Coordinates of C-alpha atoms in Angstrom, one line a residue:
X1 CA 7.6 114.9 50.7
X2 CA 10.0 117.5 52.4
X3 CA 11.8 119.9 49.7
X4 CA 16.0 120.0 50.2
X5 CA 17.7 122.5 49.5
X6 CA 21.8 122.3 48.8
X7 CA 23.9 124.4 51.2
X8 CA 27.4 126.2 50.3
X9 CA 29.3 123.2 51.8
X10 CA 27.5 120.9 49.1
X11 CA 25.1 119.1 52.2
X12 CA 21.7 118.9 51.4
X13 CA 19.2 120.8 54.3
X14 CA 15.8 120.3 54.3
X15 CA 13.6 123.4 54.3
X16 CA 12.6 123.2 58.1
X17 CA 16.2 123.6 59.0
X18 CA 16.6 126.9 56.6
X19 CA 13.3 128.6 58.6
X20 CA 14.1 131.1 61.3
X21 CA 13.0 130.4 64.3
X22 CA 12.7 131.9 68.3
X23 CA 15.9 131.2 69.9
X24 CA 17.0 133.3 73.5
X25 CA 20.5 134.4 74.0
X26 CA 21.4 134.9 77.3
X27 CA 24.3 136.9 77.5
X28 CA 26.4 138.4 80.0
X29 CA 27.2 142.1 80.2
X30 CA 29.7 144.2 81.5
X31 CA 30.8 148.0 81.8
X32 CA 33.9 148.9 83.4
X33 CA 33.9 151.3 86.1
X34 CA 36.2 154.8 85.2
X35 CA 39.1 154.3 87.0
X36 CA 40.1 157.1 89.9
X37 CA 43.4 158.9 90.1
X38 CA 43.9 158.1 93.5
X39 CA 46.9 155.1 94.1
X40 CA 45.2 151.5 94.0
X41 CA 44.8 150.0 97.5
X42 CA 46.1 146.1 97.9
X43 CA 44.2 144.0 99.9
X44 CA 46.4 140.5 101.0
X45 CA 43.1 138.3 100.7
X46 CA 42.4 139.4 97.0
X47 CA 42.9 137.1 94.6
X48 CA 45.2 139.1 91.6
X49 CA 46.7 138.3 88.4
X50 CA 50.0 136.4 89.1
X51 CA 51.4 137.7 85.5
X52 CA 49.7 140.9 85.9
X53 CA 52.0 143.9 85.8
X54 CA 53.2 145.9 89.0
X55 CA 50.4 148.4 89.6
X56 CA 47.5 147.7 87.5
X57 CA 44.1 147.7 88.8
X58 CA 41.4 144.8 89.1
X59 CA 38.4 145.1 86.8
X60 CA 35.4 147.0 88.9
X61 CA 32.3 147.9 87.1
X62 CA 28.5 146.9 86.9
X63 CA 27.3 143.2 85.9
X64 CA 24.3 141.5 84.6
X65 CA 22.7 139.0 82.6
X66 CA 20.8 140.1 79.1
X67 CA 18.6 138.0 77.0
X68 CA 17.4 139.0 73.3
X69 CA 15.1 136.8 71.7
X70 CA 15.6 137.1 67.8
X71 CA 14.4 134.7 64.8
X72 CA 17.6 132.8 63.3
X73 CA 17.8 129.7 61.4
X74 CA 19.7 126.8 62.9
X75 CA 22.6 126.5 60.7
X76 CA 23.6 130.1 61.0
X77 CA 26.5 130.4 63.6
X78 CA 26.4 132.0 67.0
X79 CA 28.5 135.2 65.8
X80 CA 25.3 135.8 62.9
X81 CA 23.2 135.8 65.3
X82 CA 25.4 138.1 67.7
X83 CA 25.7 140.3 64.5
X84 CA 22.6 140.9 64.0
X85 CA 21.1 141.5 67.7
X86 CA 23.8 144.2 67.5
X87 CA 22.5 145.8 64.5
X88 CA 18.9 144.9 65.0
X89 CA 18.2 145.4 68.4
X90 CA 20.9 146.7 71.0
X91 CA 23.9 148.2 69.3
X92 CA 25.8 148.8 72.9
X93 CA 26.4 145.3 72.7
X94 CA 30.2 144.3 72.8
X95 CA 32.1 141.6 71.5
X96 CA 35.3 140.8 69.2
X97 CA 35.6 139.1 66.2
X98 CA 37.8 139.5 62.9
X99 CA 37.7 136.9 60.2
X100 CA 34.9 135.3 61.0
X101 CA 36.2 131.9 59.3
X102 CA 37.9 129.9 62.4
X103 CA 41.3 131.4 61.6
X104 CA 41.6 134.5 63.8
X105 CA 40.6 132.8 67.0
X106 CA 39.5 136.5 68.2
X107 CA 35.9 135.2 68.9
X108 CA 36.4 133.1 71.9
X109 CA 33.7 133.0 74.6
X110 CA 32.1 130.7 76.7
X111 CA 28.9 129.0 75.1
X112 CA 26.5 127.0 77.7
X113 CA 29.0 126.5 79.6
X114 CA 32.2 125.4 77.2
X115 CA 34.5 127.4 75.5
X116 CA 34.4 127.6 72.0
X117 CA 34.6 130.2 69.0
X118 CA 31.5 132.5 68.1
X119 CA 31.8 132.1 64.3
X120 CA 32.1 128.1 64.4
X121 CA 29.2 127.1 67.2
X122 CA 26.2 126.9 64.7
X123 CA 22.7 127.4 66.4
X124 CA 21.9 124.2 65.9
X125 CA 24.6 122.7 67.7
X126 CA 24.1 124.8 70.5
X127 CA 20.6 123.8 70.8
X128 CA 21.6 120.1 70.6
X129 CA 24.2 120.0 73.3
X130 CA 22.0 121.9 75.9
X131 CA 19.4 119.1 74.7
X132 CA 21.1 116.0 74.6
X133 CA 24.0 116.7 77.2
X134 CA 24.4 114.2 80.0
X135 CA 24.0 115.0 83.5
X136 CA 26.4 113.2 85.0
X137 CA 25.5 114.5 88.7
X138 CA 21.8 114.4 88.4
X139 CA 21.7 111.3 90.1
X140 CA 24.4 110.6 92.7
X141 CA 22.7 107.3 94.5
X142 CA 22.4 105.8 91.2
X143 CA 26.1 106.9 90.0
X144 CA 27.3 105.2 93.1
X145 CA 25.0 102.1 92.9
X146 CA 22.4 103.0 95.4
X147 CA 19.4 104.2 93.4
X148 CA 17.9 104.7 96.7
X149 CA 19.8 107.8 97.5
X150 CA 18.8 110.9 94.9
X151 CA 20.6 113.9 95.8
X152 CA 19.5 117.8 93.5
X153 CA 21.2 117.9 90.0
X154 CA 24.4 120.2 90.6
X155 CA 23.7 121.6 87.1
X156 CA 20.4 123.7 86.2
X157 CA 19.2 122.7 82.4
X158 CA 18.6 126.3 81.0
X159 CA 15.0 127.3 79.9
X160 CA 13.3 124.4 81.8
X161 CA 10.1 125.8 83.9
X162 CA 11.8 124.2 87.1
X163 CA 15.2 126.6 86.1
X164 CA 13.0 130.2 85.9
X165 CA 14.8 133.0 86.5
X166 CA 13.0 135.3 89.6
X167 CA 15.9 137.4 90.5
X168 CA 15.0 140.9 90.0
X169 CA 17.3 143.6 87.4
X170 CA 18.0 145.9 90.7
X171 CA 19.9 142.7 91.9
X172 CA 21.7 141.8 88.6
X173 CA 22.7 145.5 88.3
X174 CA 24.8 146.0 91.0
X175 CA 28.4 147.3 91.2
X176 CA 31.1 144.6 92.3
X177 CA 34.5 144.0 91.9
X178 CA 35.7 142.0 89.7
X179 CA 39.3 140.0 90.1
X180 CA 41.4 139.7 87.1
X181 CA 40.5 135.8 86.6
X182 CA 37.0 136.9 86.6
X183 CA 33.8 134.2 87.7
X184 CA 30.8 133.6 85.8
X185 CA 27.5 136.0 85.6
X186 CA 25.7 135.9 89.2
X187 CA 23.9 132.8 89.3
X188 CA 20.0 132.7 89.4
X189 CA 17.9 130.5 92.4
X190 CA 16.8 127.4 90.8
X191 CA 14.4 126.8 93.8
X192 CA 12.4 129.9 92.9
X193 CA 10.3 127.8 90.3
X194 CA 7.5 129.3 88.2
X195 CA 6.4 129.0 84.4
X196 CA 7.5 132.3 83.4
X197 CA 11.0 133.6 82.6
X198 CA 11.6 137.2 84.1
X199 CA 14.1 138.7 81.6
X200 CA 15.9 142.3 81.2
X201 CA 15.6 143.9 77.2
X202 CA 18.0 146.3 76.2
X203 CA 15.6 149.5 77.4
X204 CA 15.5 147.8 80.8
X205 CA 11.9 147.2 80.9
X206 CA 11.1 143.8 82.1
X207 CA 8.8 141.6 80.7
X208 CA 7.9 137.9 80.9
X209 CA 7.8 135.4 78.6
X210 CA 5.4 132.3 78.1
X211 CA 8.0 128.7 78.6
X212 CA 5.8 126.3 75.8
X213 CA 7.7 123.5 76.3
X214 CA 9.8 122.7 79.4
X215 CA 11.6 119.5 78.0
X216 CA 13.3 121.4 75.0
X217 CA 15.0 124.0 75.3
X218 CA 15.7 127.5 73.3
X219 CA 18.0 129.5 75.2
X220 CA 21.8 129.6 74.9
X221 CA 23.9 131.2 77.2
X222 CA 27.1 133.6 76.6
X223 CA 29.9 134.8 78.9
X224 CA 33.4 136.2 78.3
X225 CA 36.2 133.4 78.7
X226 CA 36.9 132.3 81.9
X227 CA 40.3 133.3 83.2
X228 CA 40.7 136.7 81.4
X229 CA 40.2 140.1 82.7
X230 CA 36.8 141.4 81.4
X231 CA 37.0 144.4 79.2
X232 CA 33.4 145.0 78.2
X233 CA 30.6 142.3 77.8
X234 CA 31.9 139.5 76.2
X235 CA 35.5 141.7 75.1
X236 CA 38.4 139.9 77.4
X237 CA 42.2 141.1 77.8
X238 CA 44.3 139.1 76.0
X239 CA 47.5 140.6 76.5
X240 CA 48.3 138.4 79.9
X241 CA 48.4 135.3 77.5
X242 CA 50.4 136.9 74.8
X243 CA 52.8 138.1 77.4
X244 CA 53.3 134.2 78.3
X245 CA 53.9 133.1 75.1
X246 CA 56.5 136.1 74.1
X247 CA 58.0 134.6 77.4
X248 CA 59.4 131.3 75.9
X249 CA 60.8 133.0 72.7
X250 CA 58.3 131.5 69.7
X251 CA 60.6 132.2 67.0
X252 CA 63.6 129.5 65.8
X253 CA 67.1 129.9 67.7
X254 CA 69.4 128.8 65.5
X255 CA 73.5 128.8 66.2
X256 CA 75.2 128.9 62.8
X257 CA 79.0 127.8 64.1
X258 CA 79.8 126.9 60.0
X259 CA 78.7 130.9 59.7
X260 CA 81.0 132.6 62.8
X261 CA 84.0 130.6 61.3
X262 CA 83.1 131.2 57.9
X263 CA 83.5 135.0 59.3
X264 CA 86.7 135.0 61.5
X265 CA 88.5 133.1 57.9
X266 CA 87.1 136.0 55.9
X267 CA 88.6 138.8 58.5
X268 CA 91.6 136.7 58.9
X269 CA 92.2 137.4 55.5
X270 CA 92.0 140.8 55.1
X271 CA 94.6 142.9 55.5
X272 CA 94.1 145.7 58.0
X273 CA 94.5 149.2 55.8
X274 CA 96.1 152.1 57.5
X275 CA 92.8 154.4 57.2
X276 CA 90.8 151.2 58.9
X277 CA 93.5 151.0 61.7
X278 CA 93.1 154.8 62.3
X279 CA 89.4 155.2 62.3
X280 CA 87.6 153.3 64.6
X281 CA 84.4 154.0 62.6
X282 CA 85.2 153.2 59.4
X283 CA 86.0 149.5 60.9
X284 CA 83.0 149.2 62.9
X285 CA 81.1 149.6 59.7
X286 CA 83.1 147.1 57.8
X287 CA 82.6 144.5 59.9
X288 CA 79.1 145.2 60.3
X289 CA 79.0 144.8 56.5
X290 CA 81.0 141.6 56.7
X291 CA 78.8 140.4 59.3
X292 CA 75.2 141.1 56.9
X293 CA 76.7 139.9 54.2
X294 CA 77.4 136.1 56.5
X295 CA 74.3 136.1 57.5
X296 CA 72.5 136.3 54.8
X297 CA 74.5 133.5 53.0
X298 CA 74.2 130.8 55.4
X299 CA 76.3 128.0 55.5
X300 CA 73.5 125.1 54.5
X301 CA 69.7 124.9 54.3
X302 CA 67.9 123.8 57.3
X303 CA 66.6 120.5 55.9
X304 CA 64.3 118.3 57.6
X305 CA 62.7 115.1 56.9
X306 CA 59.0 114.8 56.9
X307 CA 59.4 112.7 60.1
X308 CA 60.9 115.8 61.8
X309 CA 58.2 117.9 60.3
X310 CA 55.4 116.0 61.3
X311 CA 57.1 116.3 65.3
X312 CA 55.8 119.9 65.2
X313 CA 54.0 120.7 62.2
X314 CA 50.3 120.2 63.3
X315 CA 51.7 122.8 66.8
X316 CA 52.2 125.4 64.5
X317 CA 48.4 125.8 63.5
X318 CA 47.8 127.1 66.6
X319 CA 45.6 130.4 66.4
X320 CA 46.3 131.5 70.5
X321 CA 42.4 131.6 70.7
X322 CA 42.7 130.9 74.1
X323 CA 40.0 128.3 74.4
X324 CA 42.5 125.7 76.0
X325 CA 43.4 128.7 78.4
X326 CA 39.6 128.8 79.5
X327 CA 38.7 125.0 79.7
X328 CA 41.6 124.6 81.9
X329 CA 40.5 124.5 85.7
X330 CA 44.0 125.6 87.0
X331 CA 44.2 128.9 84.9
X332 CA 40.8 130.2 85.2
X333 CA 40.9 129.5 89.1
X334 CA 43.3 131.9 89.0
X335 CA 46.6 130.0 89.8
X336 CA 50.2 130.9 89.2
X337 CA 50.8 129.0 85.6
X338 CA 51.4 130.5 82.4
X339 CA 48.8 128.3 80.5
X340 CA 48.7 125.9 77.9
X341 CA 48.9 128.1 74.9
X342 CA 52.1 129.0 76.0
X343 CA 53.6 125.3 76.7
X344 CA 52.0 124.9 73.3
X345 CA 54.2 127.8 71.9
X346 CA 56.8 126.4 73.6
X347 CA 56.6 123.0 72.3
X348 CA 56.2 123.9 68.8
X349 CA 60.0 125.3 68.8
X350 CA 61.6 122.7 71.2
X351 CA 59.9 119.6 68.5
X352 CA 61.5 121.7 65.8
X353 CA 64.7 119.8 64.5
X354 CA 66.2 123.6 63.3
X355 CA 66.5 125.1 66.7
X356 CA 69.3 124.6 68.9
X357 CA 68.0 125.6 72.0
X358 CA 66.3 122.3 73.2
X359 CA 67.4 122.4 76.6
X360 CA 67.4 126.1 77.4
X361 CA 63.4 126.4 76.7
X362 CA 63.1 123.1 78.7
X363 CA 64.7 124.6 81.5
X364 CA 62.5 127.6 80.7
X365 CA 59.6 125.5 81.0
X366 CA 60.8 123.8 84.0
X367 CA 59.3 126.4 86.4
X368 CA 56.7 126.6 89.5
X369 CA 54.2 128.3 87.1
X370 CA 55.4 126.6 84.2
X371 CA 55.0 122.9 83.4
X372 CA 55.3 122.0 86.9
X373 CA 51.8 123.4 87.8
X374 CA 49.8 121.2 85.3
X375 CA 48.2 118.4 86.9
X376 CA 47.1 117.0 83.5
X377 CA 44.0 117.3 83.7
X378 CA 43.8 117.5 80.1
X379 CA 40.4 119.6 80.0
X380 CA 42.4 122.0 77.4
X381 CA 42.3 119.3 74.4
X382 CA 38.5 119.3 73.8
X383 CA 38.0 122.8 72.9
X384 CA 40.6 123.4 70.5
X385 CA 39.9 124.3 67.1
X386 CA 42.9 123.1 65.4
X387 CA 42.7 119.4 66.4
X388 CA 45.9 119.9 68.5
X389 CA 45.9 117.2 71.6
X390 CA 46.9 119.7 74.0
X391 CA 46.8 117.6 77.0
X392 CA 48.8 115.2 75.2
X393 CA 51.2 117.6 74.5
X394 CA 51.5 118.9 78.0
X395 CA 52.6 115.5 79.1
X396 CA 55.4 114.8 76.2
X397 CA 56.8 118.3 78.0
X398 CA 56.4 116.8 80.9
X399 CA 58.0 113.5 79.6
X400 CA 61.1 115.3 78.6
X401 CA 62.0 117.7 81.2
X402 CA 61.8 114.4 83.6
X403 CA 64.2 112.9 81.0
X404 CA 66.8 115.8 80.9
X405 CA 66.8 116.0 84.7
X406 CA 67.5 112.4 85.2
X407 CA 70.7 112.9 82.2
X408 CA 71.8 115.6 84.1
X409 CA 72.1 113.6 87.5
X410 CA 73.3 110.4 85.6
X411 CA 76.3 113.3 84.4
X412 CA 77.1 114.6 88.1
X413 CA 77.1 110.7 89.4

């Protein structure tokens, strides 16, 4: 009989779950190069931040791929284990978190291959999608129905002897430049089979280590967020995608008319002294005074049912992790759109019955880098932490900037 044990969510675990065991981390590193006085030079093939500010420099420093074998037990999360290679076994080892809870949304990286957040991925989850993942490419013949044609799996399975990694740490640790929407670790020669696994510790000896069991596999793989300047290891700039959400205003824009009439009455009714009429400052602060005083007594509450509520309620959970922002193939390639966290931003405020600036932010919105370059795609929905249907969400936007431009040219006809 296997002993249970009772978890601090309630669920019952049995004790082979709560036993550490060997898992590898693959993780991608990074150290920025200093930067040089001298002007930057622009190159018109490079591929640059379209948001980027005027003058800022691309991301240049040394790259390579890590792995640090620890013991953990599967139902500790990704950022545990994180935690404790840092203070176990290499403390130059970078990467951001705050709450740790699935609230902050500072944590997002790219775990075998998907975005998601550091302190929600358990271990055993990890372990189970590398496992049980479908390779949708691994046969194309049979895809296509012709069995008879078998053409290489586009996607290695990690820690499989056939997948052994014989690329040596002199070529892993070279200096290249990095754009601002910055690509994946260098990728390792799945030809180059053997039954070892040549690896890189944090003194930069290398060792090799035994593969038991090529069928299951133990290693999960790390890398900054795709379509973010990298920083340092897994640490990405964030400030590019807060810069696009500050863009479309995300705060309420409200025109109180009740309130400027309200105003003009209350001026209208008081009679101009001679001491106001003479000194321009002494009326310049009472009507600032009458002015605080209307605002902050506004005319009416801004009531909404719940059916106006619910329009934008579950948009305003977002955390701007970013995850949509690095599942979606257009912004990480590096095109010219402002992402969906910011049409999310966006559509938070234009759902929102209080604000009275509908068709400004949809004309906002309305732009070659705004809604216009989503091709709705709707890769952005899966990773999001909040439950928000972002693709969804990117086509109502979609739906009603097509209807305000065909009101506009039923007006002008």
């Amino acid at each position: 009989m296997t002993s249970q044990s009772t978890g601090s969510d309630g669920s019952k675990a049995s004790a082979s779950d709560c036993d550490p065991r060997p898992v590898t981390f693959r993780i991608a590193r990074f150290t920025p190069r200093p930067q040089s006085e001298r002007p930057a030079r622009t190159s018109p093939f490079a591929k640059s931040n379209p948001f980027a500010a005027a003058g800022t420099r691309r991301a240049r420093g040394r790259r390579w791929t890590q792995e640090y074998t620890i013991r953990i037990a599967p139902q500790r999360t990704v950022l545990d284990a994180l935690l404790q290679i840092k203070r176990e076994v290499d403390p130059t080892l970078n990467f951001r978190y705050s709450c740790g809870h699935g609230m902050c949304g500072s944590d997002a990286v790219l775990i075998n291959g998907r975005p998601d957040l550091l302190c929600t991925a358990t271990i055993a989850d990890c372990l189970s999608a590398s496992e049980t993942m479908p390779n949708a490419y691994a046969s194309f013949g049979v895809a296509n129905g012709s069995p008879q044609v078998q053409q290489p799996p586009a996607f290695r399975r990690t820690g499989s002897a056939t997948t052994a990694t014989a690329t040596s740490s002199s070529a892993l640790h070279s200096d290249s430049g990095i754009g601002s929407r910055a690509t994946g670790p260098k990728a390792t020669n799945p030809s180059e089979a053997s039954d070892h696994t040549e690896t890189t510790n944090h003194t930069g000896t290398t060792h090799f280590t035994e593969t038991s069991d090529p069928d299951k596999s133990s290693v999960i793989e790390i890398s900054p967020l795709p379509g973010f300047t990298p920083l340092r290891d897994l640490i990405v700039d964030t400030d590019t995608m807060f810069e696009q959400i500050r863009r479309f205003k995300p705060y309420l824009l409200h025109d109180d008319s009740s309130a400027e009439s309200r105003q003009n009455h209350h001026e209208s009714d008081q009679p101009e002294t001679q001491d106001s009429v003479q000194n321009p400052l002494t009326k310049a602060i009472s009507q600032a005074a009458k002015a605080k005083v209307v605002d902050a007594e506004p005319a009416s509450e801004y009531r909404q049912t719940p059916e106006e509520l619910a329009r934008y309620e579950l948009l305003s959970t977002c955390i701007a992790c970013g995850l949509c922002q690095g599942a979606c193939p257009i912004y990480a390639g590096g095109e010219a759109f402002a992402g969906p966290a910011a049409m999310i931003a966006a559509a938070r405020f234009i759902n929102d019955s209080r604000d009275s600036h509908r068709q400004e932010r949809l004309e906002a919105i309305d732009q070659v880098d705004g809604i216009q370059a989503c091709q709705s795609i709707r890769a952005c929905t899966r990773p999001c932490p909040r439950g928000i249907d972002v693709g969804e969400e990117m086509w109502k936007l979609v739906e009603a900037v097509k209807e305000q431009s065909d009101s506009y040219a039923h007006r002008s006809a």
